[in-house]
Amino acid sequence: MSRETLVQQTTNSPESGSSTSSSFNADSFDQSVMSTYGRFPLALERGQGCRVWDTQGKEYLDFVAGIATCTLGHAHPVMVEAVTRQIQKLHHVSNLYYIPEQGELAQWLVEHSCSDRAFFCNSGAEANEGAIKLARKYAHTVLEIDKPIILTANASFHGRTLATITATGQPKYQKNFDPLVPGFYYVPYNDIRAIENAISELDEGDYRVAAILLEPLQGEGGVRPGDVAYFQKLRQICDETGILLIFDEVQVGMGRTGKLWGYEHLGVEPDIFTSAKGLGGGIPIGALLCKKFCDVFQAGDHASTFGGNPFVSGVALSVCQTLERENILANVVERGAQLRAGLENIAAQYPQHIAEVRGWGLINGMELLADIPLTAIDIVKAAMEEGLLLVPAGPKVVRFVPPLIVTEQEVEVALQKLGKAIATVTK
Ligand SMILES: *Cc1c(COP(=O)(O)O)cnc(C)c1O
């Protein structure tokens, strides 16, 4: 490949929408990539801020952000600088050695959360695996439970590894992958009675509840916020029994909700929590953070080859520092309120179709009525036609998770496009 072609392919010139490019062939893609995803017929090629362009040069407003991941949007100068700096300096060594960037990132996270220590991995599922392992070792060594049980919620989502699909309280993710991992039990979300019953019923023989794993707001399962009274009661139960309270902050953490962590909306602190999606602004990183019992893990208990390498740690640290320096949480609160008001306004125009709008900050869901044929995918497809990218959260909920740097004007335009899309599909 000549230098010229290289430059042409890597140069980001978003204003010249027609300068693209490469003809993309979905058929040949599908011949060589496993068909694990139901993909939209769209190939994205470049991005800038909250906008992305497909291989035909068509522009979209990106209210998916890599599924609540691209905190700073696309091609943000801070990320370009951090990625370049790290790759030129040192990108990977191994956790056989001290990695200064990893230490700095851990320190930032510890200083900006209730946690005392961090462990780094590559994804949300892997962070939750770490939390599950830590909870089990805590159960065996501290609570002296032979067969520890972890309670999780119906409609939860915790990842796609074997243990995390088992933790995920949605049968569709588990089907045909049995035998599943033992030691999980499901309860309805936001239902304190169900938790109390499970704890007493499961206390039999060698079995006992050792941990409760919950999302502060259920993302994938339909953008369902946690109930404050429920979580406060849970905290009390856990304090009294020694049961670990674990929060999956993979989707809602890192400022998505207008607060740095989802648990801040609930007025309770977890013993352990996990982060991933927004943590690195789109580079693959996950973290397990713990407040108590960090010493349950001893040298040799847990590891990850790539976990917290200089590259991802350096970039994630820059993302974290930028959130703070540019006071991006204030933008999340303001833009979140604007988006929410606009969605409520649209919902009020379609009482025959839209049941409810809910969420925190810049994670919002629009739920469609259950007894009509219209689905979230119908709206997502119509919005795509209008140049707005959205993602469903289950069959009946449309999810809105733009980059946290989204502007007032972009929210306004997104609402206009959404309005047109809904008008089309409800005609
Ligand atoms: C996305 C998600 C996960 C899984 O993260 P991966 O990086 O895809 O493994 C886990 N928990 C929650 C709440 C998520 O939203």
Short mmCIF file of C-alpha atoms and ligand atoms in Angstrom, two decimals:
data_model
loop_
_atom_site.label_atom_id
_atom_site.label_comp_id
_atom_site.label_asym_id
_atom_site.label_seq_id
_atom_site.Cartn_x
_atom_site.Cartn_y
_atom_site.Cartn_z
CA MET A 1 0.00 0.00 0.00
CA SER A 2 1.39 3.37 -0.97
CA ARG A 3 1.87 6.09 1.61
CA GLU A 4 -0.70 8.20 -0.21
CA THR A 5 -3.45 5.61 0.06
CA LEU A 6 -2.62 5.16 3.72
CA VAL A 7 -2.94 8.86 4.39
CA GLN A 8 -6.16 9.03 2.45
CA GLN A 9 -7.65 6.22 4.45
CA THR A 10 -6.63 7.50 7.83
CA THR A 11 -7.21 11.20 7.38
CA ASN A 12 -10.27 12.36 9.22
CA SER A 13 -11.94 15.06 7.19
CA PRO A 14 -15.53 15.04 8.38
CA GLU A 15 -16.54 18.21 6.58
CA SER A 16 -15.86 16.71 3.19
CA GLY A 17 -18.58 14.09 3.35
CA SER A 18 -18.08 13.04 -0.26
CA SER A 19 -14.36 12.32 0.10
CA THR A 20 -15.20 8.77 1.11
CA SER A 21 -14.42 5.97 -0.08
CA SER A 22 -14.17 2.42 -0.09
CA SER A 23 -17.09 0.42 -1.42
CA PHE A 24 -18.21 -1.77 1.43
CA ASN A 25 -19.53 -5.25 0.71
CA ALA A 26 -21.74 -6.71 3.44
CA ASP A 27 -21.96 -10.10 1.72
CA SER A 28 -18.23 -10.68 1.81
CA PHE A 29 -18.16 -9.42 5.41
CA ASP A 30 -20.79 -11.99 6.36
CA GLN A 31 -18.85 -14.75 4.64
CA SER A 32 -15.89 -14.36 6.94
CA VAL A 33 -17.32 -12.96 10.20
CA MET A 34 -19.41 -15.16 12.50
CA SER A 35 -23.05 -14.22 12.44
CA THR A 36 -23.42 -13.56 16.18
CA TYR A 37 -24.90 -10.10 15.64
CA GLY A 38 -28.09 -8.98 13.96
CA ARG A 39 -26.52 -6.02 12.19
CA PHE A 40 -28.16 -3.01 10.58
CA PRO A 41 -27.19 -2.60 6.91
CA LEU A 42 -24.86 0.26 7.73
CA ALA A 43 -21.05 0.47 7.75
CA LEU A 44 -19.60 3.40 9.63
CA GLU A 45 -16.31 4.76 8.54
CA ARG A 46 -15.39 7.84 10.51
CA GLY A 47 -16.62 10.14 13.22
CA GLN A 48 -16.18 13.54 14.78
CA GLY A 49 -17.74 14.52 18.08
CA CYS A 50 -21.34 13.25 18.09
CA ARG A 51 -21.45 12.70 14.34
CA VAL A 52 -20.46 9.65 12.29
CA TRP A 53 -20.36 9.01 8.56
CA ASP A 54 -21.09 5.78 6.72
CA THR A 55 -19.16 4.42 3.75
CA GLN A 56 -21.53 6.27 1.38
CA GLY A 57 -20.71 9.57 3.07
CA LYS A 58 -24.11 9.91 4.77
CA GLU A 59 -23.98 11.74 8.10
CA TYR A 60 -25.65 10.53 11.31
CA LEU A 61 -26.08 11.99 14.75
CA ASP A 62 -24.77 9.28 17.05
CA PHE A 63 -27.07 8.78 20.04
CA VAL A 64 -25.68 5.27 20.56
CA ALA A 65 -22.04 6.21 21.23
CA GLY A 66 -20.86 2.63 20.85
CA ILE A 67 -23.61 1.67 23.32
CA ALA A 68 -22.93 4.18 26.10
CA THR A 69 -19.20 3.90 25.58
CA CYS A 70 -17.78 6.86 23.61
CA THR A 71 -17.82 9.26 26.55
CA LEU A 72 -15.99 12.00 24.65
CA GLY A 73 -17.55 11.20 21.28
CA HIS A 74 -15.42 10.39 18.26
CA ALA A 75 -11.92 11.59 17.40
CA HIS A 76 -11.76 13.79 20.50
CA PRO A 77 -8.39 15.63 20.57
CA VAL A 78 -7.69 14.35 24.10
CA MET A 79 -8.08 10.76 22.95
CA VAL A 80 -6.08 11.31 19.78
CA GLU A 81 -3.30 12.81 21.89
CA ALA A 82 -3.44 10.10 24.58
CA VAL A 83 -3.52 7.20 22.11
CA THR A 84 -0.63 8.68 20.14
CA ARG A 85 1.42 9.44 23.24
CA GLN A 86 0.97 5.97 24.71
CA ILE A 87 1.63 4.01 21.53
CA GLN A 88 4.82 5.97 20.96
CA LYS A 89 6.01 5.58 24.54
CA LEU A 90 4.98 2.09 25.69
CA HIS A 91 1.77 0.22 24.98
CA HIS A 92 2.04 -3.21 26.57
CA VAL A 93 4.33 -4.97 28.97
CA SER A 94 2.68 -7.29 31.47
CA ASN A 95 1.47 -7.23 35.02
CA LEU A 96 4.76 -8.95 35.90
CA TYR A 97 5.93 -5.35 36.36
CA TYR A 98 4.63 -2.13 37.86
CA ILE A 99 2.72 -0.05 35.31
CA PRO A 100 2.73 3.63 36.38
CA GLU A 101 -0.29 4.58 34.21
CA GLN A 102 -2.32 1.77 35.79
CA GLY A 103 -1.43 3.06 39.24
CA GLU A 104 -2.46 6.60 38.32
CA LEU A 105 -5.77 5.44 36.86
CA ALA A 106 -6.48 3.35 39.96
CA GLN A 107 -5.66 6.34 42.14
CA TRP A 108 -8.03 8.56 40.17
CA LEU A 109 -10.83 6.01 40.48
CA VAL A 110 -10.24 5.47 44.18
CA GLU A 111 -10.17 9.22 44.82
CA HIS A 112 -13.38 9.71 42.83
CA SER A 113 -15.46 6.85 44.24
CA CYS A 114 -16.20 4.94 47.41
CA SER A 115 -13.65 2.27 46.45
CA ASP A 116 -10.26 1.59 47.98
CA ARG A 117 -8.61 -0.51 45.27
CA ALA A 118 -8.98 -1.41 41.60
CA PHE A 119 -8.27 -4.42 39.39
CA PHE A 120 -8.19 -3.89 35.61
CA CYS A 121 -9.42 -6.13 32.81
CA ASN A 122 -10.79 -5.66 29.31
CA SER A 123 -14.57 -5.61 29.37
CA GLY A 124 -17.70 -5.41 31.46
CA ALA A 125 -18.27 -9.15 31.49
CA GLU A 126 -14.73 -9.73 32.63
CA ALA A 127 -15.07 -7.14 35.39
CA ASN A 128 -18.22 -8.90 36.58
CA GLU A 129 -16.43 -12.27 36.44
CA GLY A 130 -13.85 -10.75 38.76
CA ALA A 131 -16.58 -9.53 41.10
CA ILE A 132 -18.18 -12.99 41.13
CA LYS A 133 -14.85 -14.65 41.91
CA LEU A 134 -14.12 -12.14 44.66
CA ALA A 135 -17.60 -12.67 46.16
CA ARG A 136 -17.15 -16.44 46.14
CA LYS A 137 -13.75 -16.31 47.77
CA TYR A 138 -15.13 -13.87 50.35
CA ALA A 139 -17.98 -16.31 51.00
CA HIS A 140 -15.62 -19.24 51.53
CA THR A 141 -12.92 -17.48 53.51
CA VAL A 142 -14.80 -14.81 55.48
CA LEU A 143 -18.44 -15.95 55.78
CA GLU A 144 -17.46 -19.66 55.75
CA ILE A 145 -20.22 -20.60 53.31
CA ASP A 146 -19.57 -23.85 51.40
CA LYS A 147 -22.05 -23.20 48.62
CA PRO A 148 -22.41 -19.45 48.17
CA ILE A 149 -25.33 -18.05 46.22
CA ILE A 150 -25.36 -14.74 44.39
CA LEU A 151 -28.72 -13.04 43.95
CA THR A 152 -29.29 -11.14 40.71
CA ALA A 153 -32.35 -9.48 39.21
CA ASN A 154 -34.79 -10.43 36.49
CA ALA A 155 -34.21 -8.36 33.32
CA SER A 156 -30.62 -7.64 34.39
CA PHE A 157 -27.64 -7.71 32.08
CA HIS A 158 -24.13 -8.61 33.21
CA GLY A 159 -22.31 -9.85 30.10
CA ARG A 160 -21.88 -12.80 27.73
CA THR A 161 -19.37 -15.12 29.40
CA LEU A 162 -20.77 -18.29 30.95
CA ALA A 163 -20.88 -16.96 34.50
CA THR A 164 -22.24 -13.57 33.44
CA ILE A 165 -25.01 -14.98 31.21
CA THR A 166 -25.95 -17.05 34.24
CA ALA A 167 -25.95 -13.90 36.37
CA THR A 168 -28.03 -12.18 33.69
CA GLY A 169 -31.69 -12.71 34.59
CA GLN A 170 -32.90 -13.08 30.98
CA PRO A 171 -33.48 -16.61 29.64
CA LYS A 172 -32.89 -15.52 26.02
CA TYR A 173 -29.18 -15.06 26.74
CA GLN A 174 -28.89 -18.50 28.40
CA LYS A 175 -30.82 -20.65 25.95
CA ASN A 176 -28.79 -23.62 24.63
CA PHE A 177 -25.72 -22.72 26.66
CA ASP A 178 -26.46 -24.97 29.59
CA PRO A 179 -25.20 -26.39 31.83
CA LEU A 180 -24.97 -22.90 33.31
CA VAL A 181 -22.74 -21.92 36.22
CA PRO A 182 -24.29 -22.93 39.54
CA GLY A 183 -24.80 -20.53 42.42
CA PHE A 184 -27.13 -17.87 41.01
CA TYR A 185 -30.72 -17.11 41.94
CA TYR A 186 -33.03 -14.48 40.45
CA VAL A 187 -35.35 -11.99 42.09
CA PRO A 188 -37.58 -9.26 40.67
CA TYR A 189 -35.83 -5.86 40.55
CA ASN A 190 -36.85 -3.14 43.03
CA ASP A 191 -38.73 -5.69 45.18
CA ILE A 192 -37.38 -5.83 48.74
CA ARG A 193 -39.76 -8.58 49.83
CA ALA A 194 -38.38 -10.88 47.13
CA ILE A 195 -34.82 -10.33 48.40
CA GLU A 196 -35.80 -10.96 52.02
CA ASN A 197 -37.62 -14.15 51.07
CA ALA A 198 -34.75 -15.40 48.94
CA ILE A 199 -32.23 -14.80 51.72
CA SER A 200 -34.26 -16.80 54.24
CA GLU A 201 -35.34 -19.55 51.82
CA LEU A 202 -31.85 -20.11 50.46
CA ASP A 203 -30.33 -20.50 53.92
CA GLU A 204 -30.30 -24.28 53.95
CA GLY A 205 -27.56 -26.88 54.46
CA ASP A 206 -24.36 -25.63 52.88
CA TYR A 207 -26.20 -23.03 50.81
CA ARG A 208 -26.43 -19.37 51.78
CA VAL A 209 -26.69 -16.04 50.04
CA ALA A 210 -23.23 -14.46 49.91
CA ALA A 211 -23.76 -11.52 47.58
CA ILE A 212 -26.33 -9.44 45.73
CA LEU A 213 -25.35 -8.20 42.27
CA LEU A 214 -27.48 -5.43 40.78
CA GLU A 215 -27.36 -2.55 38.31
CA PRO A 216 -28.17 0.85 39.90
CA LEU A 217 -30.27 1.38 36.77
CA GLN A 218 -31.01 -1.58 34.51
CA GLY A 219 -29.64 -0.58 31.10
CA GLU A 220 -30.01 -3.39 28.57
CA GLY A 221 -33.10 -4.68 30.34
CA GLY A 222 -35.12 -1.55 29.52
CA VAL A 223 -33.56 1.56 31.13
CA ARG A 224 -35.17 0.96 34.51
CA PRO A 225 -33.87 3.15 37.37
CA GLY A 226 -33.30 1.62 40.79
CA ASP A 227 -35.63 2.58 43.59
CA VAL A 228 -33.97 4.60 46.37
CA ALA A 229 -35.88 3.03 49.29
CA TYR A 230 -35.20 -0.46 47.91
CA PHE A 231 -31.46 0.08 47.63
CA GLN A 232 -31.23 1.71 51.05
CA LYS A 233 -32.99 -1.26 52.62
CA LEU A 234 -30.64 -3.60 50.74
CA ARG A 235 -27.64 -1.76 52.14
CA GLN A 236 -29.05 -2.21 55.62
CA ILE A 237 -29.64 -5.94 55.08
CA CYS A 238 -26.13 -6.39 53.74
CA ASP A 239 -24.63 -4.50 56.68
CA GLU A 240 -26.52 -6.71 59.11
CA THR A 241 -25.74 -10.05 57.43
CA GLY A 242 -22.31 -9.58 55.85
CA ILE A 243 -23.81 -10.25 52.42
CA LEU A 244 -21.80 -8.34 49.81
CA LEU A 245 -23.57 -5.62 47.87
CA ILE A 246 -22.15 -5.53 44.35
CA PHE A 247 -23.15 -2.95 41.75
CA ASP A 248 -22.69 -3.39 38.03
CA GLU A 249 -21.84 0.17 36.95
CA VAL A 250 -20.65 -0.96 33.52
CA GLN A 251 -23.28 1.05 31.63
CA VAL A 252 -24.25 3.81 34.06
CA GLY A 253 -20.88 4.59 35.66
CA MET A 254 -18.38 7.22 34.47
CA GLY A 255 -20.78 10.13 34.37
CA ARG A 256 -23.48 8.71 32.10
CA THR A 257 -26.23 9.56 34.59
CA GLY A 258 -25.08 13.07 35.49
CA LYS A 259 -23.27 11.77 38.55
CA LEU A 260 -19.96 9.95 38.24
CA TRP A 261 -21.46 6.70 39.58
CA GLY A 262 -25.00 5.39 39.40
CA TYR A 263 -25.01 4.55 43.10
CA GLU A 264 -24.87 8.28 43.91
CA HIS A 265 -28.50 8.48 42.78
CA LEU A 266 -29.44 5.86 45.35
CA GLY A 267 -27.73 7.28 48.41
CA VAL A 268 -25.92 3.99 49.11
CA GLU A 269 -22.41 2.75 48.48
CA PRO A 270 -21.65 -0.77 47.23
CA ASP A 271 -18.95 -3.02 48.70
CA ILE A 272 -17.77 -3.85 45.20
CA PHE A 273 -18.60 -2.36 41.83
CA THR A 274 -17.61 -2.83 38.22
CA SER A 275 -16.97 -0.36 35.41
CA ALA A 276 -16.19 -0.72 31.71
CA LYS A 277 -18.11 0.82 28.78
CA GLY A 278 -17.50 4.56 29.30
CA LEU A 279 -14.32 4.14 31.34
CA GLY A 280 -11.91 4.32 28.42
CA GLY A 281 -14.09 6.42 26.13
CA GLY A 282 -14.17 3.53 23.63
CA ILE A 283 -10.86 1.74 24.11
CA PRO A 284 -11.38 -1.68 25.71
CA ILE A 285 -10.95 -1.54 29.46
CA GLY A 286 -12.87 -2.84 32.46
CA ALA A 287 -12.35 -2.40 36.17
CA LEU A 288 -13.33 -4.16 39.35
CA LEU A 289 -13.40 -1.75 42.28
CA CYS A 290 -13.77 -2.74 45.87
CA LYS A 291 -14.30 -0.88 49.05
CA LYS A 292 -14.09 -3.61 51.63
CA PHE A 293 -12.43 -7.00 51.48
CA CYS A 294 -9.95 -5.97 48.77
CA ASP A 295 -7.45 -8.30 50.46
CA VAL A 296 -9.59 -11.35 49.76
CA PHE A 297 -7.71 -11.55 46.46
CA GLN A 298 -4.11 -12.60 47.04
CA ALA A 299 -1.25 -12.76 44.53
CA GLY A 300 -2.10 -15.43 41.98
CA ASP A 301 -5.88 -15.37 42.55
CA HIS A 302 -6.86 -13.37 39.50
CA ALA A 303 -5.16 -12.00 36.40
CA SER A 304 -5.56 -10.64 32.89
CA THR A 305 -2.81 -10.42 30.27
CA PHE A 306 -3.95 -7.12 28.78
CA GLY A 307 -5.58 -5.82 31.97
CA GLY A 308 -4.54 -2.24 32.73
CA ASN A 309 -1.70 -2.15 30.22
CA PRO A 310 0.05 1.21 29.67
CA PHE A 311 -2.00 1.92 26.54
CA VAL A 312 -5.52 1.49 27.91
CA SER A 313 -4.64 2.88 31.34
CA GLY A 314 -3.01 5.99 29.90
CA VAL A 315 -5.96 6.66 27.59
CA ALA A 316 -8.60 5.95 30.26
CA LEU A 317 -6.79 8.25 32.68
CA SER A 318 -6.93 11.05 30.10
CA VAL A 319 -10.66 10.42 29.62
CA CYS A 320 -11.22 10.58 33.39
CA GLN A 321 -9.19 13.76 33.77
CA THR A 322 -11.06 15.36 30.89
CA LEU A 323 -14.44 14.54 32.45
CA GLU A 324 -13.29 16.39 35.53
CA ARG A 325 -11.34 19.25 33.97
CA GLU A 326 -14.07 20.19 31.49
CA ASN A 327 -16.85 19.66 34.03
CA ILE A 328 -18.61 17.33 31.63
CA LEU A 329 -20.99 16.10 34.34
CA ALA A 330 -22.63 19.55 34.30
CA ASN A 331 -23.24 19.11 30.57
CA VAL A 332 -24.72 15.65 31.20
CA VAL A 333 -27.17 17.13 33.71
CA GLU A 334 -28.22 20.01 31.42
CA ARG A 335 -28.37 18.05 28.17
CA GLY A 336 -30.03 15.17 30.01
CA ALA A 337 -32.81 17.47 31.25
CA GLN A 338 -33.21 18.94 27.76
CA LEU A 339 -33.38 15.51 26.13
CA ARG A 340 -35.77 14.22 28.75
CA ALA A 341 -38.12 17.21 28.36
CA GLY A 342 -38.08 16.75 24.58
CA LEU A 343 -38.81 13.02 24.86
CA GLU A 344 -41.67 13.69 27.30
CA ASN A 345 -43.03 16.20 24.84
CA ILE A 346 -42.96 13.66 22.00
CA ALA A 347 -44.47 10.99 24.29
CA ALA A 348 -47.34 13.38 25.10
CA GLN A 349 -48.09 13.62 21.37
CA TYR A 350 -48.33 9.84 21.01
CA PRO A 351 -50.37 8.51 23.94
CA GLN A 352 -51.57 5.65 21.71
CA HIS A 353 -48.01 4.46 21.17
CA ILE A 354 -45.66 5.60 23.92
CA ALA A 355 -46.11 4.35 27.48
CA GLU A 356 -43.34 6.12 29.36
CA VAL A 357 -40.03 7.96 29.22
CA ARG A 358 -37.51 7.31 32.02
CA GLY A 359 -33.83 7.48 32.86
CA TRP A 360 -31.08 9.46 34.53
CA GLY A 361 -28.91 12.10 32.86
CA LEU A 362 -27.87 10.91 29.41
CA ILE A 363 -29.31 7.42 29.63
CA ASN A 364 -32.97 7.59 28.73
CA GLY A 365 -35.48 5.04 27.55
CA MET A 366 -38.75 5.52 25.67
CA GLU A 367 -41.06 2.58 26.30
CA LEU A 368 -43.73 1.69 23.75
CA LEU A 369 -47.12 0.34 24.74
CA ALA A 370 -47.05 -3.45 25.13
CA ASP A 371 -50.23 -4.19 23.22
CA ILE A 372 -49.43 -2.51 19.90
CA PRO A 373 -47.38 -4.02 17.04
CA LEU A 374 -44.87 -1.11 17.00
CA THR A 375 -41.45 -2.16 18.34
CA ALA A 376 -38.28 -0.33 19.34
CA ILE A 377 -36.53 -1.64 16.23
CA ASP A 378 -39.16 0.02 14.01
CA ILE A 379 -38.32 3.39 15.54
CA VAL A 380 -34.57 2.74 15.44
CA LYS A 381 -34.80 1.95 11.70
CA ALA A 382 -36.95 4.98 10.92
CA ALA A 383 -34.58 7.22 12.92
CA MET A 384 -31.64 5.81 10.97
CA GLU A 385 -33.37 6.91 7.76
CA GLU A 386 -33.56 10.40 9.26
CA GLY A 387 -29.85 10.32 10.12
CA LEU A 388 -30.12 9.55 13.83
CA LEU A 389 -28.57 6.45 15.40
CA LEU A 390 -30.46 4.88 18.32
CA VAL A 391 -30.33 1.48 20.03
CA PRO A 392 -33.13 -0.60 21.54
CA ALA A 393 -33.05 -1.82 25.15
CA GLY A 394 -35.28 -4.86 24.80
CA PRO A 395 -38.15 -5.21 22.31
CA LYS A 396 -40.20 -2.23 23.48
CA VAL A 397 -37.72 0.37 24.71
CA VAL A 398 -35.72 2.82 22.59
CA ARG A 399 -32.53 3.87 24.34
CA PHE A 400 -30.82 7.28 24.09
CA VAL A 401 -27.15 7.28 25.15
CA PRO A 402 -25.28 10.03 23.25
CA PRO A 403 -21.67 10.99 23.98
CA LEU A 404 -21.47 13.01 27.20
CA ILE A 405 -20.17 16.01 25.23
CA VAL A 406 -23.37 16.31 23.19
CA THR A 407 -24.35 19.94 22.56
CA GLU A 408 -27.66 21.74 23.03
CA GLN A 409 -28.09 22.02 19.27
CA GLU A 410 -27.34 18.33 18.70
CA VAL A 411 -29.99 17.33 21.25
CA GLU A 412 -32.44 19.66 19.50
CA VAL A 413 -31.69 18.17 16.07
CA ALA A 414 -31.91 14.61 17.43
CA LEU A 415 -35.36 15.37 18.87
CA GLN A 416 -36.52 16.76 15.51
CA LYS A 417 -35.26 13.66 13.69
CA LEU A 418 -36.89 11.40 16.26
CA GLY A 419 -40.16 13.29 15.90
CA LYS A 420 -40.09 12.74 12.13
CA ALA A 421 -39.20 9.05 12.55
CA ILE A 422 -42.07 8.44 14.97
CA ALA A 423 -44.48 10.33 12.70
CA THR A 424 -43.46 8.00 9.86
CA VAL A 425 -43.84 4.71 11.74
CA THR A 426 -47.15 5.68 13.37
CA LYS A 427 -48.80 6.87 10.14
C1 LIG B 1 -22.56 -3.92 28.48
C2 LIG B 1 -22.76 -4.40 29.86
C3 LIG B 1 -22.02 -5.48 30.36
C4 LIG B 1 -21.08 -6.27 29.51
O1 LIG B 1 -19.99 -5.53 29.10
P1 LIG B 1 -19.04 -6.11 27.95
O2 LIG B 1 -17.95 -5.09 27.86
O3 LIG B 1 -19.88 -6.22 26.71
O4 LIG B 1 -18.56 -7.42 28.39
C5 LIG B 1 -22.20 -5.82 31.69
N1 LIG B 1 -23.06 -5.16 32.47
C6 LIG B 1 -23.78 -4.11 32.02
C7 LIG B 1 -24.71 -3.40 32.95
C8 LIG B 1 -23.67 -3.70 30.70
O5 LIG B 1 -24.41 -2.70 30.24
#
